[in-house]
Structure formats: C-alpha cells, structure tokens
Tab-separated table of C-alpha atoms and ligand atoms in Angstrom:
chain	number	residue	atom	x	y	z
D	1	UNK	CA	46.322	-1.967	28.750
D	2	UNK	CA	43.074	-3.153	30.348
D	3	UNK	CA	42.030	0.459	30.939
D	4	UNK	CA	42.717	1.387	27.310
D	5	UNK	CA	40.531	-1.490	26.114
D	6	UNK	CA	37.787	-0.452	28.529
D	7	UNK	CA	37.977	3.136	27.283
D	8	UNK	CA	37.782	1.967	23.660
D	9	UNK	CA	34.745	-0.191	24.483
D	10	UNK	CA	33.007	2.743	26.209
D	11	UNK	CA	33.790	5.063	23.298
D	12	UNK	CA	32.524	2.537	20.754
D	13	UNK	CA	29.366	1.979	22.799
D	14	UNK	CA	28.558	5.666	23.150
D	15	UNK	CA	29.209	6.182	19.414
D	16	UNK	CA	26.661	3.430	18.708
D	17	UNK	CA	24.064	5.135	20.908
D	18	UNK	CA	24.318	8.633	19.512
D	19	UNK	CA	24.018	10.047	16.008
D	20	UNK	CA	27.239	11.519	14.657
D	21	UNK	CA	27.547	15.225	15.603
D	22	UNK	CA	26.274	17.715	13.068
D	23	UNK	CA	24.533	14.977	11.130
D	24	UNK	CA	20.838	15.278	11.887
D	25	UNK	CA	19.941	13.957	8.446
D	26	UNK	CA	18.424	11.760	7.245
D	27	UNK	CA	15.114	12.103	9.032
D	28	UNK	CA	13.376	9.135	10.588
D	29	UNK	CA	10.542	8.387	8.199
D	30	UNK	CA	7.692	6.416	9.756
D	31	UNK	CA	4.834	5.314	7.501
D	32	UNK	CA	1.561	3.809	8.722
D	33	UNK	CA	-0.926	2.275	6.288
D	34	UNK	CA	-4.538	1.745	7.333
D	35	UNK	CA	-6.003	-0.733	4.877
D	36	UNK	CA	-9.016	0.569	2.964
D	37	UNK	CA	-9.310	3.891	4.814
D	38	UNK	CA	-11.502	5.807	2.367
D	39	UNK	CA	-10.695	9.479	1.823
D	40	UNK	CA	-13.994	10.732	3.236
D	41	UNK	CA	-14.276	8.508	6.345
D	42	UNK	CA	-13.096	11.296	8.646
D	43	UNK	CA	-16.217	13.315	7.844
D	44	UNK	CA	-18.396	10.509	9.256
D	45	UNK	CA	-17.661	10.897	12.922
D	46	UNK	CA	-15.462	12.807	15.304
D	47	UNK	CA	-11.785	12.125	14.505
D	48	UNK	CA	-9.716	14.430	16.731
D	49	UNK	CA	-6.408	12.626	16.085
D	50	UNK	CA	-6.776	12.844	12.306
D	51	UNK	CA	-7.793	16.513	12.589
D	52	UNK	CA	-4.866	17.329	14.842
D	53	UNK	CA	-2.478	15.573	12.492
D	54	UNK	CA	-3.745	17.702	9.596
D	55	UNK	CA	-3.505	20.906	11.644
D	56	UNK	CA	0.036	20.141	12.851
D	57	UNK	CA	1.117	18.945	9.444
D	58	UNK	CA	-0.284	18.376	5.976
D	59	UNK	CA	-2.945	16.355	4.239
D	60	UNK	CA	-4.011	15.767	0.671
D	61	UNK	CA	-7.611	16.425	-0.361
D	62	UNK	CA	-7.293	12.762	-1.299
D	63	UNK	CA	-4.738	10.446	-2.851
D	64	UNK	CA	-5.485	8.596	-6.081
D	65	UNK	CA	-4.827	4.837	-5.947
D	66	UNK	CA	-3.571	2.857	-8.938
D	67	UNK	CA	-5.396	0.248	-10.993
D	68	UNK	CA	-6.512	-2.285	-9.827
D	69	UNK	CA	-7.486	-0.779	-6.462
D	70	UNK	CA	-6.525	-3.852	-4.419
D	71	UNK	CA	-4.268	-4.234	-1.392
D	72	UNK	CA	-1.088	-5.862	-2.710
D	73	UNK	CA	-0.892	-3.999	-6.034
D	74	UNK	CA	-1.296	-0.650	-4.262
D	75	UNK	CA	0.996	-1.259	-1.311
D	76	UNK	CA	3.679	-2.238	-3.773
D	77	UNK	CA	2.931	0.874	-5.855
D	78	UNK	CA	3.301	3.006	-2.712
D	79	UNK	CA	6.652	1.288	-2.133
D	80	UNK	CA	8.012	1.518	-5.695
D	81	UNK	CA	6.363	4.510	-7.363
D	82	UNK	CA	5.334	2.249	-10.256
D	83	UNK	CA	1.920	1.232	-11.556
D	84	UNK	CA	0.883	-2.383	-10.798
D	85	UNK	CA	1.033	-3.070	-14.548
D	86	UNK	CA	4.694	-2.015	-14.379
D	87	UNK	CA	5.882	-3.608	-11.120
D	88	UNK	CA	4.151	-6.943	-11.691
D	89	UNK	CA	1.976	-7.349	-8.578
D	90	UNK	CA	-0.995	-6.987	-10.905
D	91	UNK	CA	-3.642	-8.309	-8.466
D	92	UNK	CA	-3.847	-10.009	-5.066
D	93	UNK	CA	-3.830	-13.315	-7.011
D	94	UNK	CA	-2.505	-13.891	-10.513
D	95	UNK	CA	-0.496	-16.233	-12.723
D	96	UNK	CA	2.786	-14.955	-14.143
D	97	UNK	CA	3.189	-16.666	-17.483
D	98	UNK	CA	6.870	-15.912	-17.950
D	99	UNK	CA	7.671	-17.334	-14.494
D	100	UNK	CA	5.102	-20.153	-14.844
D	101	UNK	CA	4.191	-19.471	-11.211
D	102	UNK	CA	1.043	-18.409	-9.352
D	103	UNK	CA	0.972	-15.617	-6.808
D	104	UNK	CA	-1.572	-15.025	-4.085
D	105	UNK	CA	-1.457	-13.068	-0.848
D	106	UNK	CA	-2.273	-16.154	1.199
D	107	UNK	CA	0.541	-18.215	-0.362
D	108	UNK	CA	3.516	-17.715	1.956
D	109	UNK	CA	6.040	-19.126	-0.514
D	110	UNK	CA	4.774	-16.794	-3.273
D	111	UNK	CA	4.760	-13.590	-1.207
D	112	UNK	CA	8.371	-14.336	-0.226
D	113	UNK	CA	9.432	-15.106	-3.811
D	114	UNK	CA	11.406	-12.148	-5.154
D	115	UNK	CA	10.819	-13.199	-8.785
D	116	UNK	CA	7.331	-11.685	-8.727
D	117	UNK	CA	8.407	-8.213	-7.618
D	118	UNK	CA	9.613	-5.740	-10.248
D	119	UNK	CA	10.972	-2.248	-9.673
D	120	UNK	CA	12.765	-1.252	-6.506
D	121	UNK	CA	10.831	-0.793	-3.260
D	122	UNK	CA	11.867	2.111	-1.061
D	123	UNK	CA	13.304	-0.165	1.632
D	124	UNK	CA	15.697	-1.648	-0.936
D	125	UNK	CA	16.665	1.822	-2.194
D	126	UNK	CA	17.301	2.885	1.408
D	127	UNK	CA	19.338	-0.208	2.331
D	128	UNK	CA	21.417	0.129	-0.856
D	129	UNK	CA	22.129	3.711	0.178
D	130	UNK	CA	23.289	2.595	3.624
D	131	UNK	CA	20.065	3.554	5.423
D	132	UNK	CA	18.496	0.813	7.541
D	133	UNK	CA	14.818	0.018	6.946
D	134	UNK	CA	12.243	-1.875	9.023
D	135	UNK	CA	8.850	-3.197	7.937
D	136	UNK	CA	5.981	-4.635	9.908
D	137	UNK	CA	3.676	-6.458	7.461
D	138	UNK	CA	4.050	-4.144	4.465
D	139	UNK	CA	2.977	-6.256	1.469
D	140	UNK	CA	6.065	-7.218	-0.525
D	141	UNK	CA	8.530	-6.671	2.304
D	142	UNK	CA	8.966	-10.382	3.049
D	143	UNK	CA	10.815	-11.096	-0.216
D	144	UNK	CA	14.540	-10.503	-0.850
D	145	UNK	CA	13.927	-8.133	-3.777
D	146	UNK	CA	17.132	-7.538	-5.774
D	147	UNK	CA	18.664	-9.756	-3.080
D	148	UNK	CA	17.883	-7.202	-0.352
D	149	UNK	CA	15.462	-7.381	2.570
D	150	UNK	CA	14.811	-4.637	5.108
D	151	UNK	CA	17.278	-4.883	8.048
D	152	UNK	CA	14.218	-5.703	10.169
D	153	UNK	CA	11.056	-7.335	8.840
D	154	UNK	CA	8.329	-9.624	10.082
D	155	UNK	CA	6.377	-12.497	8.572
D	156	UNK	CA	2.725	-11.592	8.256
D	157	UNK	CA	0.715	-12.451	11.341
D	158	UNK	CA	-2.755	-10.945	11.202
D	159	UNK	CA	-3.327	-11.825	14.859
D	160	UNK	CA	-0.574	-9.538	16.192
D	161	UNK	CA	-2.383	-6.728	18.017
D	162	UNK	CA	-2.087	-3.179	16.714
D	163	UNK	CA	-0.556	-2.223	20.079
D	164	UNK	CA	2.188	-4.853	19.579
D	165	UNK	CA	2.847	-3.486	16.093
D	166	UNK	CA	3.314	-0.030	17.603
D	167	UNK	CA	5.537	-1.450	20.366
D	168	UNK	CA	7.679	-3.094	17.679
D	169	UNK	CA	8.019	0.210	15.809
D	170	UNK	CA	9.013	1.985	19.021
D	171	UNK	CA	11.492	-0.790	19.835
D	172	UNK	CA	13.163	-0.311	16.440
D	173	UNK	CA	13.300	3.464	16.857
D	174	UNK	CA	14.939	3.165	20.269
D	175	UNK	CA	17.703	0.762	19.214
D	176	UNK	CA	21.279	2.050	19.596
D	177	UNK	CA	22.026	4.530	16.818
D	178	UNK	CA	24.146	2.178	14.723
D	179	UNK	CA	21.308	-0.379	14.601
D	180	UNK	CA	18.372	2.011	14.412
D	181	UNK	CA	16.370	2.110	11.154
D	182	UNK	CA	15.656	5.466	9.509
D	183	UNK	CA	12.744	4.104	7.517
D	184	UNK	CA	9.934	2.262	9.329
D	185	UNK	CA	6.772	1.108	7.568
D	186	UNK	CA	3.873	-0.608	9.302
D	187	UNK	CA	0.419	-1.826	8.392
D	188	UNK	CA	-2.978	-2.446	9.980
D	189	UNK	CA	-5.778	-4.342	8.218
D	190	UNK	CA	-8.680	-2.121	9.296
D	191	UNK	CA	-11.079	-0.555	8.375
D	192	UNK	CA	-10.960	-2.721	5.208
D	193	UNK	CA	-11.975	-5.899	6.972
D	194	UNK	CA	-15.023	-4.446	8.770
D	195	UNK	CA	-16.214	-2.582	5.669
D	196	UNK	CA	-16.143	-5.734	3.508
D	197	UNK	CA	-18.473	-7.417	5.995
D	198	UNK	CA	-20.813	-4.602	7.007
D	199	UNK	CA	-20.504	-1.990	4.246
D	200	UNK	CA	-18.790	1.413	4.353
D	201	UNK	CA	-21.909	3.170	5.692
D	202	UNK	CA	-22.413	0.798	8.620
D	203	UNK	CA	-22.239	1.700	12.296
D	204	UNK	CA	-19.543	-0.978	12.609
D	205	UNK	CA	-17.292	1.005	10.253
D	206	UNK	CA	-18.063	4.237	12.125
D	207	UNK	CA	-16.966	2.497	15.347
D	208	UNK	CA	-13.839	1.225	13.609
D	209	UNK	CA	-12.991	4.767	12.444
D	210	UNK	CA	-13.251	5.958	16.068
D	211	UNK	CA	-11.076	3.128	17.250
D	212	UNK	CA	-8.471	3.894	14.550
D	213	UNK	CA	-8.590	7.534	15.643
D	214	UNK	CA	-7.666	6.385	19.163
D	215	UNK	CA	-4.902	4.224	17.715
D	216	UNK	CA	-3.583	7.159	15.689
D	217	UNK	CA	-3.538	9.266	18.854
D	218	UNK	CA	-1.531	6.530	20.619
D	219	UNK	CA	0.879	6.207	17.682
D	220	UNK	CA	1.537	9.939	17.590
D	221	UNK	CA	1.899	10.208	21.346
D	222	UNK	CA	4.531	7.452	21.366
D	223	UNK	CA	6.442	8.650	18.307
D	224	UNK	CA	6.561	12.296	19.245
D	225	UNK	CA	7.690	11.646	22.784
D	226	UNK	CA	10.808	9.747	21.674
D	227	UNK	CA	14.223	11.393	22.000
D	228	UNK	CA	14.373	11.593	18.208
D	229	UNK	CA	10.917	13.247	17.967
D	230	UNK	CA	12.323	16.373	16.313
D	231	UNK	CA	13.713	14.298	13.452
D	232	UNK	CA	10.617	12.162	12.792
D	233	UNK	CA	8.599	12.556	9.607
D	234	UNK	CA	5.376	10.618	10.108
D	235	UNK	CA	3.142	9.666	7.156
D	236	UNK	CA	-0.341	8.151	7.431
D	237	UNK	CA	-1.942	6.769	4.289
D	238	UNK	CA	-4.162	4.063	2.861
D	239	UNK	CA	-4.084	1.766	-0.168
D	240	UNK	CA	-7.613	2.153	-1.585
D	241	UNK	CA	-11.133	3.069	-0.523
D	242	UNK	CA	-14.303	0.994	-0.422
D	243	UNK	CA	-17.621	0.899	-2.295
D	244	UNK	CA	-20.922	-0.604	-1.295
D	245	UNK	CA	-21.840	-3.438	-3.662
D	246	UNK	CA	-25.138	-4.863	-4.692
D	247	UNK	CA	-24.840	-8.638	-4.991
D	248	UNK	CA	-28.086	-8.663	-7.024
D	249	UNK	CA	-26.150	-7.035	-9.840
D	250	UNK	CA	-23.636	-9.832	-9.899
D	251	UNK	CA	-22.336	-12.006	-12.739
D	252	UNK	CA	-21.050	-15.565	-12.569
D	253	UNK	CA	-18.354	-15.659	-15.267
D	254	UNK	CA	-18.144	-19.456	-15.089
D	255	UNK	CA	-21.718	-19.513	-16.438
D	256	UNK	CA	-21.130	-16.825	-19.070
D	257	UNK	CA	-18.037	-18.449	-20.598
D	258	UNK	CA	-17.771	-22.081	-21.784
D	259	UNK	CA	-15.073	-23.893	-19.788
D	260	UNK	CA	-13.271	-24.898	-23.008
D	261	UNK	CA	-12.563	-21.216	-23.800
D	262	UNK	CA	-10.533	-20.656	-20.652
D	263	UNK	CA	-7.162	-22.180	-19.728
D	264	UNK	CA	-6.793	-20.319	-16.456
D	265	UNK	CA	-8.433	-17.414	-14.641
D	266	UNK	CA	-7.820	-15.304	-11.535
D	267	UNK	CA	-11.019	-13.538	-10.648
D	268	UNK	CA	-11.411	-11.231	-7.696
D	269	UNK	CA	-14.252	-8.774	-7.992
D	270	UNK	CA	-14.325	-6.512	-9.955
D	271	UNK	CA	-11.378	-7.792	-11.999
D	272	UNK	CA	-11.090	-11.014	-14.004
D	273	UNK	CA	-7.718	-11.983	-15.453
D	274	UNK	CA	-8.414	-14.617	-18.079
D	275	UNK	CA	-5.904	-16.736	-19.968
D	276	UNK	CA	-7.881	-17.787	-23.040
D	277	UNK	CA	-7.640	-21.153	-24.804
D	278	UNK	CA	-5.881	-20.695	-28.184
D	279	UNK	CA	-8.261	-18.993	-30.644
D	280	UNK	CA	-10.867	-17.982	-28.049
D	281	UNK	CA	-9.637	-14.592	-26.836
D	282	UNK	CA	-11.886	-12.630	-29.215
D	283	UNK	CA	-14.928	-14.768	-28.343
D	284	UNK	CA	-14.425	-14.130	-24.616
D	285	UNK	CA	-14.089	-10.387	-25.147
D	286	UNK	CA	-17.143	-10.256	-27.417
D	287	UNK	CA	-19.260	-12.361	-25.030
D	288	UNK	CA	-18.388	-10.305	-21.948
D	289	UNK	CA	-18.855	-6.977	-23.696
D	290	UNK	CA	-22.487	-7.906	-24.393
D	291	UNK	CA	-23.098	-8.023	-20.640
D	292	UNK	CA	-24.333	-4.762	-19.096
D	293	UNK	CA	-21.880	-3.553	-16.458
D	294	UNK	CA	-18.848	-5.521	-17.681
D	295	UNK	CA	-16.085	-4.254	-19.912
D	296	UNK	CA	-13.567	-6.675	-21.403
D	297	UNK	CA	-10.467	-6.168	-23.513
D	298	UNK	CA	-7.707	-8.067	-25.220
D	299	UNK	CA	-4.584	-7.342	-23.207
D	300	UNK	CA	-3.219	-4.994	-25.876
D	301	UNK	CA	-6.454	-2.950	-25.859
D	302	UNK	CA	-6.747	-2.300	-22.103
D	303	UNK	CA	-7.228	1.509	-21.878
D	304	UNK	CA	-3.903	3.331	-21.583
D	305	UNK	CA	-4.992	5.089	-18.377
D	306	UNK	CA	-4.780	1.777	-16.496
D	307	UNK	CA	-1.126	1.176	-17.525
D	308	UNK	CA	-2.056	-2.477	-17.656
D	309	UNK	CA	-1.266	-3.990	-21.039
D	310	UNK	CA	2.273	-5.220	-21.236
D	311	UNK	CA	3.439	-7.098	-18.144
D	312	UNK	CA	3.743	-10.921	-18.462
D	313	UNK	CA	1.643	-11.325	-15.312
D	314	UNK	CA	-1.350	-9.889	-17.229
D	315	UNK	CA	-3.031	-12.607	-19.325
D	316	UNK	CA	-4.630	-12.334	-22.789
D	317	UNK	CA	-8.005	-11.023	-21.609
D	318	UNK	CA	-8.859	-8.523	-18.882
D	319	UNK	CA	-12.450	-7.917	-17.719
D	320	UNK	CA	-13.655	-5.299	-15.253
D	321	UNK	CA	-17.057	-4.754	-13.655
D	322	UNK	CA	-18.382	-1.204	-13.619
D	323	UNK	CA	-18.873	0.452	-10.259
D	324	UNK	CA	-22.354	-0.755	-9.380
D	325	UNK	CA	-21.788	-4.337	-10.571
D	326	UNK	CA	-19.851	-7.329	-9.284
D	327	UNK	CA	-18.436	-10.406	-10.969
D	328	UNK	CA	-17.166	-13.719	-9.655
D	329	UNK	CA	-16.083	-17.190	-10.691
D	330	UNK	CA	-17.103	-18.779	-7.444
D	331	UNK	CA	-20.065	-17.301	-5.585
D	332	UNK	CA	-19.368	-15.319	-2.445
D	333	UNK	CA	-21.139	-12.541	-0.595
D	334	UNK	CA	-19.710	-9.207	0.485
D	335	UNK	CA	-21.317	-5.954	1.577
D	336	UNK	CA	-18.611	-3.843	-0.024
D	337	UNK	CA	-15.546	-4.123	-2.205
D	338	UNK	CA	-12.743	-2.276	-3.960
D	339	UNK	CA	-10.719	-2.874	-7.089
D	340	UNK	CA	-12.822	-0.532	-9.219
D	341	UNK	CA	-11.605	2.164	-11.599
D	342	UNK	CA	-9.574	4.696	-9.563
D	343	UNK	CA	-10.460	7.567	-11.906
D	344	UNK	CA	-14.202	7.258	-12.150
D	345	UNK	CA	-15.124	5.713	-8.807
D	346	UNK	CA	-14.511	8.337	-6.116
D	347	UNK	CA	-15.096	5.713	-3.404
D	348	UNK	CA	-11.676	4.241	-4.289
D	349	UNK	CA	-9.821	7.383	-3.161
D	350	UNK	CA	-7.433	7.167	-0.233
D	351	UNK	CA	-5.956	9.320	2.523
D	352	UNK	CA	-2.601	11.032	2.901
D	353	UNK	CA	-1.539	12.877	6.075
D	354	UNK	CA	1.949	13.779	7.260
D	355	UNK	CA	3.642	15.614	10.085
D	356	UNK	CA	7.232	16.289	11.086
D	357	UNK	CA	10.218	18.535	10.748
D	358	UNK	CA	10.261	18.379	6.935
D	359	UNK	CA	6.552	18.987	6.426
D	360	UNK	CA	4.612	22.229	6.198
D	361	UNK	CA	1.996	22.972	8.833
D	362	UNK	CA	-1.740	23.251	8.315
D	363	UNK	CA	-1.425	22.747	4.557
D	364	UNK	CA	-3.823	20.923	2.255
D	365	UNK	CA	-2.350	19.605	-0.984
D	366	UNK	CA	-4.311	19.038	-4.174
D	367	UNK	CA	-4.965	15.346	-4.914
D	368	UNK	CA	-1.997	13.353	-6.191
D	369	UNK	CA	-1.200	9.820	-7.320
D	370	UNK	CA	-0.057	7.217	-4.817
D	371	UNK	CA	2.992	6.730	-7.043
D	372	UNK	CA	4.332	9.886	-5.392
D	373	UNK	CA	5.032	8.210	-2.043
D	374	UNK	CA	8.258	6.574	-3.247
D	375	UNK	CA	9.775	9.848	-4.527
D	376	UNK	CA	8.543	11.695	-1.434
D	377	UNK	CA	10.297	9.242	0.898
D	378	UNK	CA	13.527	9.397	-1.119
D	379	UNK	CA	13.394	13.163	-0.677
D	380	UNK	CA	12.793	12.902	3.090
D	381	UNK	CA	15.618	10.400	3.490
D	382	UNK	CA	17.960	12.636	1.548
D	383	UNK	CA	18.503	10.116	-1.243
D	384	UNK	CA	19.014	12.410	-4.171
D	385	UNK	CA	17.323	11.480	-7.426
D	386	UNK	CA	16.493	14.013	-10.108
D	387	UNK	CA	13.673	11.771	-11.319
D	388	UNK	CA	11.964	11.774	-7.918
D	389	UNK	CA	12.104	15.541	-7.511
D	390	UNK	CA	10.850	16.021	-11.049
D	391	UNK	CA	7.908	13.637	-10.436
D	392	UNK	CA	6.891	15.466	-7.235
D	393	UNK	CA	7.050	18.801	-9.041
D	394	UNK	CA	4.998	17.586	-11.995
D	395	UNK	CA	2.282	16.156	-9.717
D	396	UNK	CA	2.269	19.331	-7.570
D	397	UNK	CA	3.164	17.510	-4.378
D	398	UNK	CA	4.095	20.533	-2.258
D	399	UNK	CA	3.833	19.121	1.247
D	400	UNK	CA	7.479	19.584	2.281
D	401	UNK	CA	9.002	22.855	3.495
X	501	AMP	P1	-8.007	-7.245	0.033
X	501	AMP	O1	-9.012	-6.519	0.814
X	501	AMP	O2	-8.561	-8.506	-0.546
X	501	AMP	O3	-7.342	-6.424	-1.038
X	501	AMP	O4	-6.850	-7.716	1.039
X	501	AMP	C1	-6.773	-7.303	2.376
X	501	AMP	C2	-6.252	-8.422	3.205
X	501	AMP	O5	-4.900	-8.711	2.891
X	501	AMP	C3	-6.200	-8.064	4.677
X	501	AMP	O6	-7.415	-8.329	5.322
X	501	AMP	C4	-5.091	-8.936	5.210
X	501	AMP	O7	-5.638	-10.083	5.832
X	501	AMP	C5	-4.328	-9.375	3.996
X	501	AMP	N1	-2.912	-8.975	4.099
X	501	AMP	C6	-2.447	-7.745	4.282
X	501	AMP	N2	-1.105	-7.719	4.338
X	501	AMP	C7	-0.697	-8.988	4.161
X	501	AMP	C8	0.571	-9.617	4.119
X	501	AMP	N3	1.711	-8.892	4.226
X	501	AMP	N4	0.586	-10.941	3.894
X	501	AMP	C9	-0.564	-11.633	3.747
X	501	AMP	N5	-1.785	-11.104	3.797
X	501	AMP	C10	-1.862	-9.799	4.010
X	502	ZN	ZN1	-6.397	-3.027	1.095
X	503	ZN	ZN1	-10.248	-5.262	1.030
C-alpha cells in the first residue's frame, strides 16, 4: 500500500515537472517593455544586443503608439488592443465622472481598482483560457480586472533592480510545469526617466541605451539557455518615445483660464483634461484656441483619429499642446516629454522586436499600431480569435512564420 502511494506521488510529481507529451503548444511568450525607448535610439550608439535580436528574429520599422502617448494609457493599450479612449485609462491621472473617482499612477488604491480598467487585458484572456500569466510591474496588472489577476503579479516597486526583475522572470519560467506561466510580462522604467531629466539627445541617454543593450543581452542569454528555450517567443517593445521640449514655449493654463470656469482639471503636459463649470465649456475652448501652439476641443469634437471623445473618463474639454510647446497647471521643468500626437510627432514612435520559434528571422515589418500586440500574443498563445487574426492581417503584421 505504502509503495503504491509512493509511486503515485512520484508519478504526480514528474507529471507536474514536464509538459504533457506531444503538447509543445502554447509557446512561452515573454514580453519586456522598456519605458520611453524611442524608435531611433538604436542608431545613436552601438547596440549589439538589439542588432542581434533583429537579425535572429524580427523588428518593426517602428510601432505607432496610441493617443495620448503616456505610460499607463499605452501599456494598457498594449495589453488590451484598445485605444485609451476605449479602455478608459485615458491619461496617467484623470477623473472618471461616472465612477466619481480619481485615478493616478502614484495612487496605489486607484491602480489596484478594477473599476477603472475597461476591455480585457491579455493576462485575463490567458487565465480565462487556462493559461497561467505572470506580470512584473506591467501597468494595470495589479487590479483584479473582470475579477481575474495574473497567477503571479507584483506590487510596483521602482527600487527593485532590473537584475532582480530578470531573476523573478527566470524563477517563474523554471517552476514545475503545472505552476509555470506561459505568458510573462515585465517592465523597466528606463530610458524614460533619464530622458525626462537630460533630454533625448544627451550623453546620459546614450549611456542608458548602452546599459539597456547590456541588460537585453543578459535577458536573452538567460531566456535562451533555459530548458524551454525552443518554445520561447520573446518580444521587446516600448510604450512611447520622447521629444525635447522648450520650457520657454510654455503656457500656464491656470493663468489663461479664470478659476471660476473650471470645476476640475488633470493636466500633464501636453494634455489638459478640463471639466468645465456649467456654461463655460465654449469659453474655455475659444480662449485656448486663441493661444499659438494649443488646440482645444469640446469632448464631442476631439478629432476622430484620437479615438478620444466618448469615454466617461474624458471630461467636457480636451486641450493639447503642439509638438514644440508645453502646457502646465503647476510650473515644473523637464528637458523632454511625451504625450504628443502619435501621428504627426515622429519622436513619439516606439520599438518592436521579437525572436523565437514562431517568429520569422531577419525580417523587418512595416510600421504598425501598438494595438496589434494583444492580437499577436493571442495568436502566439494559440488562443483562437477570428477578430485578432483579422486585425493582424489588416495592419500587415507579418512577423510570424
Ligand atoms: P510617465 O513618464 O509620466 O508617463 O510615467 C513613467 C513613470 O511611471 C515611471 O518613471 C515609473 O516610475 C512609473 N510607473 C511605471 N509603472 C508603474 C506602476 N506599475 N505603478 C506605478 N508607477 C509606475
Ligand atoms: Zn512611459
Ligand atoms: Zn515619461
């Protein structure tokens, strides 16, 4: 009897350590986001790890971020395939009028509050499909969206070293088979941080690009020496680019608009989300449109290309600074910023690289929208959706074999 139990335990244990025979699918999809890595940074200095990744796999000429080109809206677009104006994370900070709640990336309760997050992030899709997911600091992944969190997730801790983030990813990918996630998404906050302080053309950013190249080399070395290396599909991307700003061409909206006209505002250059006092929406729009370098709209008139005029988290008036201008409600100084129009400001463009068993080799794709990452991952994970395949086809995303 004892021996039978022992045998059963051994069998159960070995089943947990190995994938079922003949079932190599789904792949292990590992996604790394480097915050604010502009599409053209690799032409600035020697980047052997980026170059090798492109040669062994695929890259896009560039990826087009969604409006507004800020961190939380775009990471959640990458995760859901929806525009910020559709999924509801419409800025890094905003007030959702239907929820009567404020959101901001520094507010721990808000980032973990599922009510703010529309659509379905890829980790929820995966978990619902029976595929375990793990996230290390991906914006949005701390909330139980649709009641589901990734099997493994971490509270944001900006002080955790990049090496520890990689160690965590490797730990997850070496768990016994039955516990091992097939989707792993992790995040690093550079080169965004350095570029805000010193500007995208600074030597500090060039040094940061070199250091991220070393990190990328370390990431690839670790991932592709795992036992499961043959089944890994690795994706490297970013959320937005970065543009140098001239603080001399800066507008203080609190001086341009009488306080009585505004009930509430969330302003983060170059975007101002303004909830007007009753009867003052038109006055605000008219006043701001007289200012060179600012465009303002009633919510219903925001240009269709931004997909930003229906969600309850968007207030009555939206104002946007043009590329060479900045706006603020409270004075601050930055060398560079992002948030600008993704279509007309080429500095907002991002990177996309990928390598693995499902990707072509040495292939450069035409530019595509960052809304394509969700459908691409569903395809890699073998989660069949007609809509996803159709979207990839329409956007000419041809990176897979
Ligand atoms: P921004 O450049 O203003 O769009 O935001 C970038 C900043 O967001 C980074 O420097 C991080 O400090 C912060 N950040 C990134 N991910 C998270 C997260 N999951 N939770 C809180 N803050 C985050
Ligand atoms: Zn960012
Ligand atoms: Zn930033």
